[in-house]
Amino acid sequence: MSPQLLDDKVEPIYQEVLRRNPGEVEFHQAVREVLESLGPVLVKHPEYKERKIIERICEPERQIIFRVPWQDDKGQVQINRGFRVEFNSALGPYKGGLRFHPSVYLGIIKFLGFEQIFKNSLTGMPIGGGKGGSDFDPKGRSDDEIMRFCQSFMTELYRHIGEHTDVPAGDIGVGGREIGYMFGQYKRITNRYEAGVLTGKGLHYGGSLVRTEATGYGATFFVHEMLKAKGQSFDGKICTVSGSGNVAIYTIEKIRELGGKCVACSDSNGVIYHEKGLDLDLIKQLKEVERRRIKDYVDYHKDAKYINNGNIWEIPCQVAMPSATQNEINGKDAQTLVKNGCIAVGEGANMPTTPEGVKVFLEAKIAYGPGKAANAGGVATSALEMQQNACRDSWTFDYTEKKLEEIMINIHSLCYEIADEYGCPGNYVVGANIGGFIKVANAMVAHGLI
Ligand code: NDP
Ligand code: 2IT
């Protein structure tokens, strides 16, 4: 249960979401977190209530569930389940990543798709919200198995997507390799070289510079803005970053560029603590090139510690950037972070903090940047990739990174100003939820009852 009460006007909407979507606890959590901010918006905008905008936003426009059969290296038939939830297209084609992880079920994809609506709106780019994925577990699978799975997944997905309809990208378990195999299969089935149908592509076939780095860089830019608003900077700050995947790696890289020192990262098995600062080149080699586990880090650095099943949030830091998965910081972890002197939390992951944890951060008045604002740089750069594809162009690294930085600065200002306007200064949760919601709501009003 979330610790905060819902406004009278939105409580019945939430109850109806619970009734219609039984058992989808992550989806309930994501909806509730947004609804907690929206009561005052309905007072200012009675037209949203009249037209049932919130009720409509909570119901996906389309949900697709399909069988994904494939053959493993032993010749055995394997069956997985594929999902694509096309949540909201008020602002543009559905846009959002694909997650391949054994924990995936409809409730996870719906929570991610719901978050994506508001995140994409905050970027200011013309993109709607969607998400997809599969309960396929890529761990330990050969390259051939990954390819066969991706091809089978796309053999169904292709009929639902398109550059003007729905544009998937990566998320947990889906990176450049998987996007490449899916793009190849899409091209083969449709007989179209439609670069804009997927983002996160390789640089030699329509990908954008900076997309790989974008989520981590963007989240760090966002935290930098929050620190600046408090008269602070990254300079000399001790930072911890959970995960050691795409988002974590480029968060660590940008924190270092901005003068911070990252001392810890993790994976689902354990935590690396390296007091003198993490060796990023080694992490990239282990994770991006050799696809190994993070515990191998200590084979190369005898002064680093590996804590099996450890809790990264017990390591004292001034800035924490959760970049692994949902609900990885609970109320107790949040209290530990605050007690140990943490002054800023920037969410690279989607919904990494439980409602109890969020409450602790807000009450402590530390700078807390929720995922839908802080990690929007990934999808924003996907939209920049779509722009380059549409005009058959490719931009330089510096130009694209500058655009990303401007987008993150704008998202920060928008959230900051809206929080002020609604009487909650410094509360980026309120700023992000209301800021993201209003643009979508206005577009839905303009489009009539659809
Ligand atoms: P990756 O697959 O590259 O890395 C995921 C990392 O998180 C790995 O270190 C993984 O460890 C860890 N992790 C994943 N699931 C769990 C779990 N259930 N418990 C503990 N650790 C876990 O994914 P990304 O870096 O792309 O994504 C990380 C987060 O960022 C996700 O929440 C994603 O939704 C979010 N995000 C990603 C964006 C992108 O552009 N890629 C954009 C915006 C948000 P292990 O290897 O042990 O599983
Ligand atoms: O959660 C996210 O924003 C992503 N996984 C990236 C989505 C995208 O379309 O680039």
JSON list of C-alpha atoms in Angstrom, two decimals, residues 187-363:
[
{"chain": "A", "resi": 187, "resn": "LYS", "atom": "CA", "xyz": [13.32, -5.96, -43.25]},
{"chain": "A", "resi": 188, "resn": "ARG", "atom": "CA", "xyz": [13.18, -9.49, -44.59]},
{"chain": "A", "resi": 189, "resn": "ILE", "atom": "CA", "xyz": [9.49, -10.05, -43.85]},
{"chain": "A", "resi": 190, "resn": "THR", "atom": "CA", "xyz": [8.25, -6.65, -45.01]},
{"chain": "A", "resi": 191, "resn": "ASN", "atom": "CA", "xyz": [10.69, -6.14, -47.90]},
{"chain": "A", "resi": 192, "resn": "ARG", "atom": "CA", "xyz": [11.13, -2.56, -46.68]},
{"chain": "A", "resi": 193, "resn": "TYR", "atom": "CA", "xyz": [14.21, -0.76, -45.46]},
{"chain": "A", "resi": 194, "resn": "GLU", "atom": "CA", "xyz": [12.25, 1.20, -42.89]},
{"chain": "A", "resi": 195, "resn": "ALA", "atom": "CA", "xyz": [15.00, 2.54, -40.62]},
{"chain": "A", "resi": 196, "resn": "GLY", "atom": "CA", "xyz": [12.57, 4.41, -38.35]},
{"chain": "A", "resi": 197, "resn": "VAL", "atom": "CA", "xyz": [10.75, 1.26, -37.21]},
{"chain": "A", "resi": 198, "resn": "LEU", "atom": "CA", "xyz": [13.24, 0.51, -34.41]},
{"chain": "A", "resi": 199, "resn": "THR", "atom": "CA", "xyz": [15.69, 2.67, -32.48]},
{"chain": "A", "resi": 200, "resn": "GLY", "atom": "CA", "xyz": [18.96, 1.75, -30.83]},
{"chain": "A", "resi": 201, "resn": "LYS", "atom": "CA", "xyz": [20.21, 0.46, -34.18]},
{"chain": "A", "resi": 202, "resn": "GLY", "atom": "CA", "xyz": [23.90, -0.02, -35.00]},
{"chain": "A", "resi": 203, "resn": "LEU", "atom": "CA", "xyz": [25.73, 3.04, -36.28]},
{"chain": "A", "resi": 204, "resn": "HIS", "atom": "CA", "xyz": [26.40, 1.43, -39.69]},
{"chain": "A", "resi": 205, "resn": "TYR", "atom": "CA", "xyz": [22.70, 0.93, -40.48]},
{"chain": "A", "resi": 206, "resn": "GLY", "atom": "CA", "xyz": [20.74, 3.94, -39.27]},
{"chain": "A", "resi": 207, "resn": "GLY", "atom": "CA", "xyz": [21.56, 4.17, -35.57]},
{"chain": "A", "resi": 208, "resn": "SER", "atom": "CA", "xyz": [22.31, 7.44, -33.85]},
{"chain": "A", "resi": 209, "resn": "LEU", "atom": "CA", "xyz": [25.48, 8.46, -32.09]},
{"chain": "A", "resi": 210, "resn": "VAL", "atom": "CA", "xyz": [24.84, 8.96, -28.34]},
{"chain": "A", "resi": 211, "resn": "ARG", "atom": "CA", "xyz": [21.84, 6.56, -28.21]},
{"chain": "A", "resi": 212, "resn": "THR", "atom": "CA", "xyz": [23.95, 3.95, -26.40]},
{"chain": "A", "resi": 213, "resn": "GLU", "atom": "CA", "xyz": [25.09, 6.50, -23.83]},
{"chain": "A", "resi": 214, "resn": "ALA", "atom": "CA", "xyz": [21.85, 8.50, -23.72]},
{"chain": "A", "resi": 215, "resn": "THR", "atom": "CA", "xyz": [19.96, 7.13, -20.73]},
{"chain": "A", "resi": 216, "resn": "GLY", "atom": "CA", "xyz": [22.94, 7.19, -18.37]},
{"chain": "A", "resi": 217, "resn": "TYR", "atom": "CA", "xyz": [24.25, 10.51, -19.65]},
{"chain": "A", "resi": 218, "resn": "GLY", "atom": "CA", "xyz": [20.77, 12.02, -19.54]},
{"chain": "A", "resi": 219, "resn": "ALA", "atom": "CA", "xyz": [20.10, 10.83, -15.97]},
{"chain": "A", "resi": 220, "resn": "THR", "atom": "CA", "xyz": [23.41, 12.33, -14.88]},
{"chain": "A", "resi": 221, "resn": "PHE", "atom": "CA", "xyz": [22.61, 15.64, -16.60]},
{"chain": "A", "resi": 222, "resn": "PHE", "atom": "CA", "xyz": [19.30, 15.64, -14.76]},
{"chain": "A", "resi": 223, "resn": "VAL", "atom": "CA", "xyz": [20.98, 15.08, -11.38]},
{"chain": "A", "resi": 224, "resn": "HIS", "atom": "CA", "xyz": [23.50, 17.77, -12.26]},
{"chain": "A", "resi": 225, "resn": "GLU", "atom": "CA", "xyz": [20.59, 20.20, -12.73]},
{"chain": "A", "resi": 226, "resn": "MET", "atom": "CA", "xyz": [19.02, 19.15, -9.42]},
{"chain": "A", "resi": 227, "resn": "LEU", "atom": "CA", "xyz": [22.37, 19.68, -7.68]},
{"chain": "A", "resi": 228, "resn": "LYS", "atom": "CA", "xyz": [22.79, 23.09, -9.34]},
{"chain": "A", "resi": 229, "resn": "ALA", "atom": "CA", "xyz": [19.32, 24.10, -8.11]},
{"chain": "A", "resi": 230, "resn": "LYS", "atom": "CA", "xyz": [20.64, 23.40, -4.59]},
{"chain": "A", "resi": 231, "resn": "GLY", "atom": "CA", "xyz": [23.84, 25.36, -5.24]},
{"chain": "A", "resi": 232, "resn": "GLN", "atom": "CA", "xyz": [25.84, 22.12, -5.49]},
{"chain": "A", "resi": 233, "resn": "SER", "atom": "CA", "xyz": [27.73, 20.15, -8.15]},
{"chain": "A", "resi": 234, "resn": "PHE", "atom": "CA", "xyz": [29.10, 16.62, -8.74]},
{"chain": "A", "resi": 235, "resn": "ASP", "atom": "CA", "xyz": [32.57, 17.82, -7.89]},
{"chain": "A", "resi": 236, "resn": "GLY", "atom": "CA", "xyz": [34.16, 15.38, -5.43]},
{"chain": "A", "resi": 237, "resn": "LYS", "atom": "CA", "xyz": [30.83, 13.68, -4.62]},
{"chain": "A", "resi": 238, "resn": "ILE", "atom": "CA", "xyz": [30.88, 9.98, -3.75]},
{"chain": "A", "resi": 239, "resn": "CYS", "atom": "CA", "xyz": [28.31, 8.18, -5.91]},
{"chain": "A", "resi": 240, "resn": "THR", "atom": "CA", "xyz": [26.83, 4.68, -6.11]},
{"chain": "A", "resi": 241, "resn": "VAL", "atom": "CA", "xyz": [25.13, 3.29, -9.23]},
{"chain": "A", "resi": 242, "resn": "SER", "atom": "CA", "xyz": [23.19, 0.03, -9.09]},
{"chain": "A", "resi": 243, "resn": "GLY", "atom": "CA", "xyz": [23.26, -2.40, -12.01]},
{"chain": "A", "resi": 244, "resn": "SER", "atom": "CA", "xyz": [26.12, -2.79, -14.48]},
{"chain": "A", "resi": 245, "resn": "GLY", "atom": "CA", "xyz": [24.18, -2.76, -17.73]},
{"chain": "A", "resi": 246, "resn": "ASN", "atom": "CA", "xyz": [23.70, -0.10, -20.36]},
{"chain": "A", "resi": 247, "resn": "VAL", "atom": "CA", "xyz": [22.23, 2.58, -18.11]},
{"chain": "A", "resi": 248, "resn": "ALA", "atom": "CA", "xyz": [24.65, 2.01, -15.21]},
{"chain": "A", "resi": 249, "resn": "ILE", "atom": "CA", "xyz": [27.79, 2.05, -17.40]},
{"chain": "A", "resi": 250, "resn": "TYR", "atom": "CA", "xyz": [27.07, 5.40, -19.04]},
{"chain": "A", "resi": 251, "resn": "THR", "atom": "CA", "xyz": [25.88, 6.90, -15.77]},
{"chain": "A", "resi": 252, "resn": "ILE", "atom": "CA", "xyz": [29.24, 6.03, -14.23]},
{"chain": "A", "resi": 253, "resn": "GLU", "atom": "CA", "xyz": [31.01, 7.50, -17.28]},
{"chain": "A", "resi": 254, "resn": "LYS", "atom": "CA", "xyz": [29.21, 10.87, -17.15]},
{"chain": "A", "resi": 255, "resn": "ILE", "atom": "CA", "xyz": [29.43, 11.19, -13.35]},
{"chain": "A", "resi": 256, "resn": "ARG", "atom": "CA", "xyz": [33.20, 10.82, -13.71]},
{"chain": "A", "resi": 257, "resn": "GLU", "atom": "CA", "xyz": [33.31, 13.45, -16.48]},
{"chain": "A", "resi": 258, "resn": "LEU", "atom": "CA", "xyz": [31.41, 15.86, -14.22]},
{"chain": "A", "resi": 259, "resn": "GLY", "atom": "CA", "xyz": [33.85, 15.35, -11.34]},
{"chain": "A", "resi": 260, "resn": "GLY", "atom": "CA", "xyz": [32.07, 12.75, -9.19]},
{"chain": "A", "resi": 261, "resn": "LYS", "atom": "CA", "xyz": [33.56, 9.48, -7.95]},
{"chain": "A", "resi": 262, "resn": "CYS", "atom": "CA", "xyz": [31.60, 6.23, -8.35]},
{"chain": "A", "resi": 263, "resn": "VAL", "atom": "CA", "xyz": [32.60, 3.65, -5.78]},
{"chain": "A", "resi": 264, "resn": "ALA", "atom": "CA", "xyz": [30.00, 0.91, -6.28]},
{"chain": "A", "resi": 265, "resn": "CYS", "atom": "CA", "xyz": [27.91, -0.91, -8.88]},
{"chain": "A", "resi": 266, "resn": "SER", "atom": "CA", "xyz": [26.13, -4.30, -8.92]},
{"chain": "A", "resi": 267, "resn": "ASP", "atom": "CA", "xyz": [24.23, -7.01, -10.74]},
{"chain": "A", "resi": 268, "resn": "SER", "atom": "CA", "xyz": [21.45, -9.29, -9.55]},
{"chain": "A", "resi": 269, "resn": "ASN", "atom": "CA", "xyz": [23.99, -11.50, -7.73]},
{"chain": "A", "resi": 270, "resn": "GLY", "atom": "CA", "xyz": [26.08, -9.00, -5.82]},
{"chain": "A", "resi": 271, "resn": "VAL", "atom": "CA", "xyz": [27.81, -5.67, -5.32]},
{"chain": "A", "resi": 272, "resn": "ILE", "atom": "CA", "xyz": [31.27, -4.35, -6.21]},
{"chain": "A", "resi": 273, "resn": "TYR", "atom": "CA", "xyz": [32.77, -1.78, -3.84]},
{"chain": "A", "resi": 274, "resn": "HIS", "atom": "CA", "xyz": [35.97, -0.06, -4.96]},
{"chain": "A", "resi": 275, "resn": "GLU", "atom": "CA", "xyz": [36.87, 2.77, -2.66]},
{"chain": "A", "resi": 276, "resn": "LYS", "atom": "CA", "xyz": [39.40, 4.40, -4.97]},
{"chain": "A", "resi": 277, "resn": "GLY", "atom": "CA", "xyz": [36.80, 4.62, -7.77]},
{"chain": "A", "resi": 278, "resn": "LEU", "atom": "CA", "xyz": [35.42, 2.08, -10.27]},
{"chain": "A", "resi": 279, "resn": "ASP", "atom": "CA", "xyz": [37.51, 1.03, -13.27]},
{"chain": "A", "resi": 280, "resn": "LEU", "atom": "CA", "xyz": [35.03, 1.80, -16.03]},
{"chain": "A", "resi": 281, "resn": "ASP", "atom": "CA", "xyz": [37.11, 0.36, -18.88]},
{"chain": "A", "resi": 282, "resn": "LEU", "atom": "CA", "xyz": [37.17, -2.97, -17.06]},
{"chain": "A", "resi": 283, "resn": "ILE", "atom": "CA", "xyz": [33.39, -2.89, -16.47]},
{"chain": "A", "resi": 284, "resn": "LYS", "atom": "CA", "xyz": [32.80, -2.19, -20.17]},
{"chain": "A", "resi": 285, "resn": "GLN", "atom": "CA", "xyz": [35.12, -5.03, -21.17]},
{"chain": "A", "resi": 286, "resn": "LEU", "atom": "CA", "xyz": [33.46, -7.50, -18.75]},
{"chain": "A", "resi": 287, "resn": "LYS", "atom": "CA", "xyz": [29.85, -6.53, -19.44]},
{"chain": "A", "resi": 288, "resn": "GLU", "atom": "CA", "xyz": [29.67, -5.17, -23.00]},
{"chain": "A", "resi": 289, "resn": "VAL", "atom": "CA", "xyz": [32.34, -7.26, -24.72]},
{"chain": "A", "resi": 290, "resn": "GLU", "atom": "CA", "xyz": [32.65, -10.50, -22.76]},
{"chain": "A", "resi": 291, "resn": "ARG", "atom": "CA", "xyz": [29.12, -10.60, -21.24]},
{"chain": "A", "resi": 292, "resn": "ARG", "atom": "CA", "xyz": [30.47, -11.79, -17.87]},
{"chain": "A", "resi": 293, "resn": "ARG", "atom": "CA", "xyz": [29.23, -11.32, -14.29]},
{"chain": "A", "resi": 294, "resn": "ILE", "atom": "CA", "xyz": [30.29, -8.29, -12.24]},
{"chain": "A", "resi": 295, "resn": "LYS", "atom": "CA", "xyz": [31.94, -10.47, -9.56]},
{"chain": "A", "resi": 296, "resn": "ASP", "atom": "CA", "xyz": [34.83, -11.07, -11.99]},
{"chain": "A", "resi": 297, "resn": "TYR", "atom": "CA", "xyz": [35.84, -7.41, -11.40]},
{"chain": "A", "resi": 298, "resn": "VAL", "atom": "CA", "xyz": [37.74, -8.42, -8.25]},
{"chain": "A", "resi": 299, "resn": "ASP", "atom": "CA", "xyz": [39.97, -10.79, -10.27]},
{"chain": "A", "resi": 300, "resn": "TYR", "atom": "CA", "xyz": [41.55, -7.66, -11.74]},
{"chain": "A", "resi": 301, "resn": "HIS", "atom": "CA", "xyz": [41.48, -5.37, -8.67]},
{"chain": "A", "resi": 302, "resn": "LYS", "atom": "CA", "xyz": [42.60, -6.96, -5.45]},
{"chain": "A", "resi": 303, "resn": "ASP", "atom": "CA", "xyz": [41.72, -3.81, -3.47]},
{"chain": "A", "resi": 304, "resn": "ALA", "atom": "CA", "xyz": [38.05, -4.00, -4.59]},
{"chain": "A", "resi": 305, "resn": "LYS", "atom": "CA", "xyz": [35.43, -5.99, -2.64]},
{"chain": "A", "resi": 306, "resn": "TYR", "atom": "CA", "xyz": [32.67, -8.24, -3.98]},
{"chain": "A", "resi": 307, "resn": "ILE", "atom": "CA", "xyz": [29.71, -8.59, -1.64]},
{"chain": "A", "resi": 308, "resn": "ASN", "atom": "CA", "xyz": [27.66, -11.61, -2.64]},
{"chain": "A", "resi": 309, "resn": "ASN", "atom": "CA", "xyz": [23.92, -10.79, -2.33]},
{"chain": "A", "resi": 310, "resn": "GLY", "atom": "CA", "xyz": [24.97, -7.41, -0.93]},
{"chain": "A", "resi": 311, "resn": "ASN", "atom": "CA", "xyz": [22.81, -4.32, -0.64]},
{"chain": "A", "resi": 312, "resn": "ILE", "atom": "CA", "xyz": [24.42, -1.43, -2.53]},
{"chain": "A", "resi": 313, "resn": "TRP", "atom": "CA", "xyz": [22.31, 1.16, -0.66]},
{"chain": "A", "resi": 314, "resn": "GLU", "atom": "CA", "xyz": [24.18, 0.40, 2.57]},
{"chain": "A", "resi": 315, "resn": "ILE", "atom": "CA", "xyz": [27.33, 1.91, 1.08]},
{"chain": "A", "resi": 316, "resn": "PRO", "atom": "CA", "xyz": [27.51, 5.58, 2.13]},
{"chain": "A", "resi": 317, "resn": "CYS", "atom": "CA", "xyz": [27.21, 8.01, -0.78]},
{"chain": "A", "resi": 318, "resn": "GLN", "atom": "CA", "xyz": [26.13, 11.57, -1.51]},
{"chain": "A", "resi": 319, "resn": "VAL", "atom": "CA", "xyz": [24.49, 10.73, -4.83]},
{"chain": "A", "resi": 320, "resn": "ALA", "atom": "CA", "xyz": [22.66, 7.46, -5.55]},
{"chain": "A", "resi": 321, "resn": "MET", "atom": "CA", "xyz": [21.60, 6.47, -9.05]},
{"chain": "A", "resi": 322, "resn": "PRO", "atom": "CA", "xyz": [19.49, 3.28, -9.12]},
{"chain": "A", "resi": 323, "resn": "SER", "atom": "CA", "xyz": [19.96, 1.90, -12.65]},
{"chain": "A", "resi": 324, "resn": "ALA", "atom": "CA", "xyz": [18.94, -1.77, -12.47]},
{"chain": "A", "resi": 325, "resn": "THR", "atom": "CA", "xyz": [15.23, -2.51, -12.04]},
{"chain": "A", "resi": 326, "resn": "GLN", "atom": "CA", "xyz": [11.88, -1.72, -10.36]},
{"chain": "A", "resi": 327, "resn": "ASN", "atom": "CA", "xyz": [11.49, -1.60, -6.57]},
{"chain": "A", "resi": 328, "resn": "GLU", "atom": "CA", "xyz": [15.20, -1.97, -5.84]},
{"chain": "A", "resi": 329, "resn": "ILE", "atom": "CA", "xyz": [15.11, 0.73, -3.10]},
{"chain": "A", "resi": 330, "resn": "ASN", "atom": "CA", "xyz": [12.63, 0.07, -0.29]},
{"chain": "A", "resi": 331, "resn": "GLY", "atom": "CA", "xyz": [11.67, 2.29, 2.63]},
{"chain": "A", "resi": 332, "resn": "LYS", "atom": "CA", "xyz": [14.50, 0.99, 4.79]},
{"chain": "A", "resi": 333, "resn": "ASP", "atom": "CA", "xyz": [17.10, 1.44, 2.03]},
{"chain": "A", "resi": 334, "resn": "ALA", "atom": "CA", "xyz": [15.87, 5.02, 1.52]},
{"chain": "A", "resi": 335, "resn": "GLN", "atom": "CA", "xyz": [16.26, 5.70, 5.26]},
{"chain": "A", "resi": 336, "resn": "THR", "atom": "CA", "xyz": [19.78, 4.26, 5.20]},
{"chain": "A", "resi": 337, "resn": "LEU", "atom": "CA", "xyz": [20.72, 6.44, 2.24]},
{"chain": "A", "resi": 338, "resn": "VAL", "atom": "CA", "xyz": [19.40, 9.60, 3.90]},
{"chain": "A", "resi": 339, "resn": "LYS", "atom": "CA", "xyz": [21.03, 8.73, 7.23]},
{"chain": "A", "resi": 340, "resn": "ASN", "atom": "CA", "xyz": [24.37, 8.21, 5.49]},
{"chain": "A", "resi": 341, "resn": "GLY", "atom": "CA", "xyz": [24.29, 11.69, 3.95]},
{"chain": "A", "resi": 342, "resn": "CYS", "atom": "CA", "xyz": [22.78, 11.12, 0.51]},
{"chain": "A", "resi": 343, "resn": "ILE", "atom": "CA", "xyz": [21.59, 14.46, -0.92]},
{"chain": "A", "resi": 344, "resn": "ALA", "atom": "CA", "xyz": [20.44, 13.41, -4.40]},
{"chain": "A", "resi": 345, "resn": "VAL", "atom": "CA", "xyz": [18.82, 10.37, -6.00]},
{"chain": "A", "resi": 346, "resn": "GLY", "atom": "CA", "xyz": [18.41, 10.16, -9.79]},
{"chain": "A", "resi": 347, "resn": "GLU", "atom": "CA", "xyz": [16.50, 7.21, -11.18]},
{"chain": "A", "resi": 348, "resn": "GLY", "atom": "CA", "xyz": [18.11, 5.72, -14.28]},
{"chain": "A", "resi": 349, "resn": "ALA", "atom": "CA", "xyz": [15.86, 2.69, -13.87]},
{"chain": "A", "resi": 350, "resn": "ASN", "atom": "CA", "xyz": [12.06, 2.72, -14.18]},
{"chain": "A", "resi": 351, "resn": "MET", "atom": "CA", "xyz": [10.25, 2.91, -10.81]},
{"chain": "A", "resi": 352, "resn": "PRO", "atom": "CA", "xyz": [13.28, 1.68, -8.80]},
{"chain": "A", "resi": 353, "resn": "THR", "atom": "CA", "xyz": [11.97, 3.17, -5.52]},
{"chain": "A", "resi": 354, "resn": "THR", "atom": "CA", "xyz": [8.97, 1.73, -3.66]},
{"chain": "A", "resi": 355, "resn": "PRO", "atom": "CA", "xyz": [6.23, 4.18, -2.54]},
{"chain": "A", "resi": 356, "resn": "GLU", "atom": "CA", "xyz": [7.61, 3.96, 1.03]},
{"chain": "A", "resi": 357, "resn": "GLY", "atom": "CA", "xyz": [11.07, 4.87, -0.26]},
{"chain": "A", "resi": 358, "resn": "VAL", "atom": "CA", "xyz": [9.74, 7.81, -2.26]},
{"chain": "A", "resi": 359, "resn": "LYS", "atom": "CA", "xyz": [8.00, 9.11, 0.86]},
{"chain": "A", "resi": 360, "resn": "VAL", "atom": "CA", "xyz": [11.28, 8.98, 2.82]},
{"chain": "A", "resi": 361, "resn": "PHE", "atom": "CA", "xyz": [13.13, 10.96, 0.10]},
{"chain": "A", "resi": 362, "resn": "LEU", "atom": "CA", "xyz": [10.38, 13.58, -0.18]},
{"chain": "A", "resi": 363, "resn": "GLU", "atom": "CA", "xyz": [10.08, 14.04, 3.58]}
]
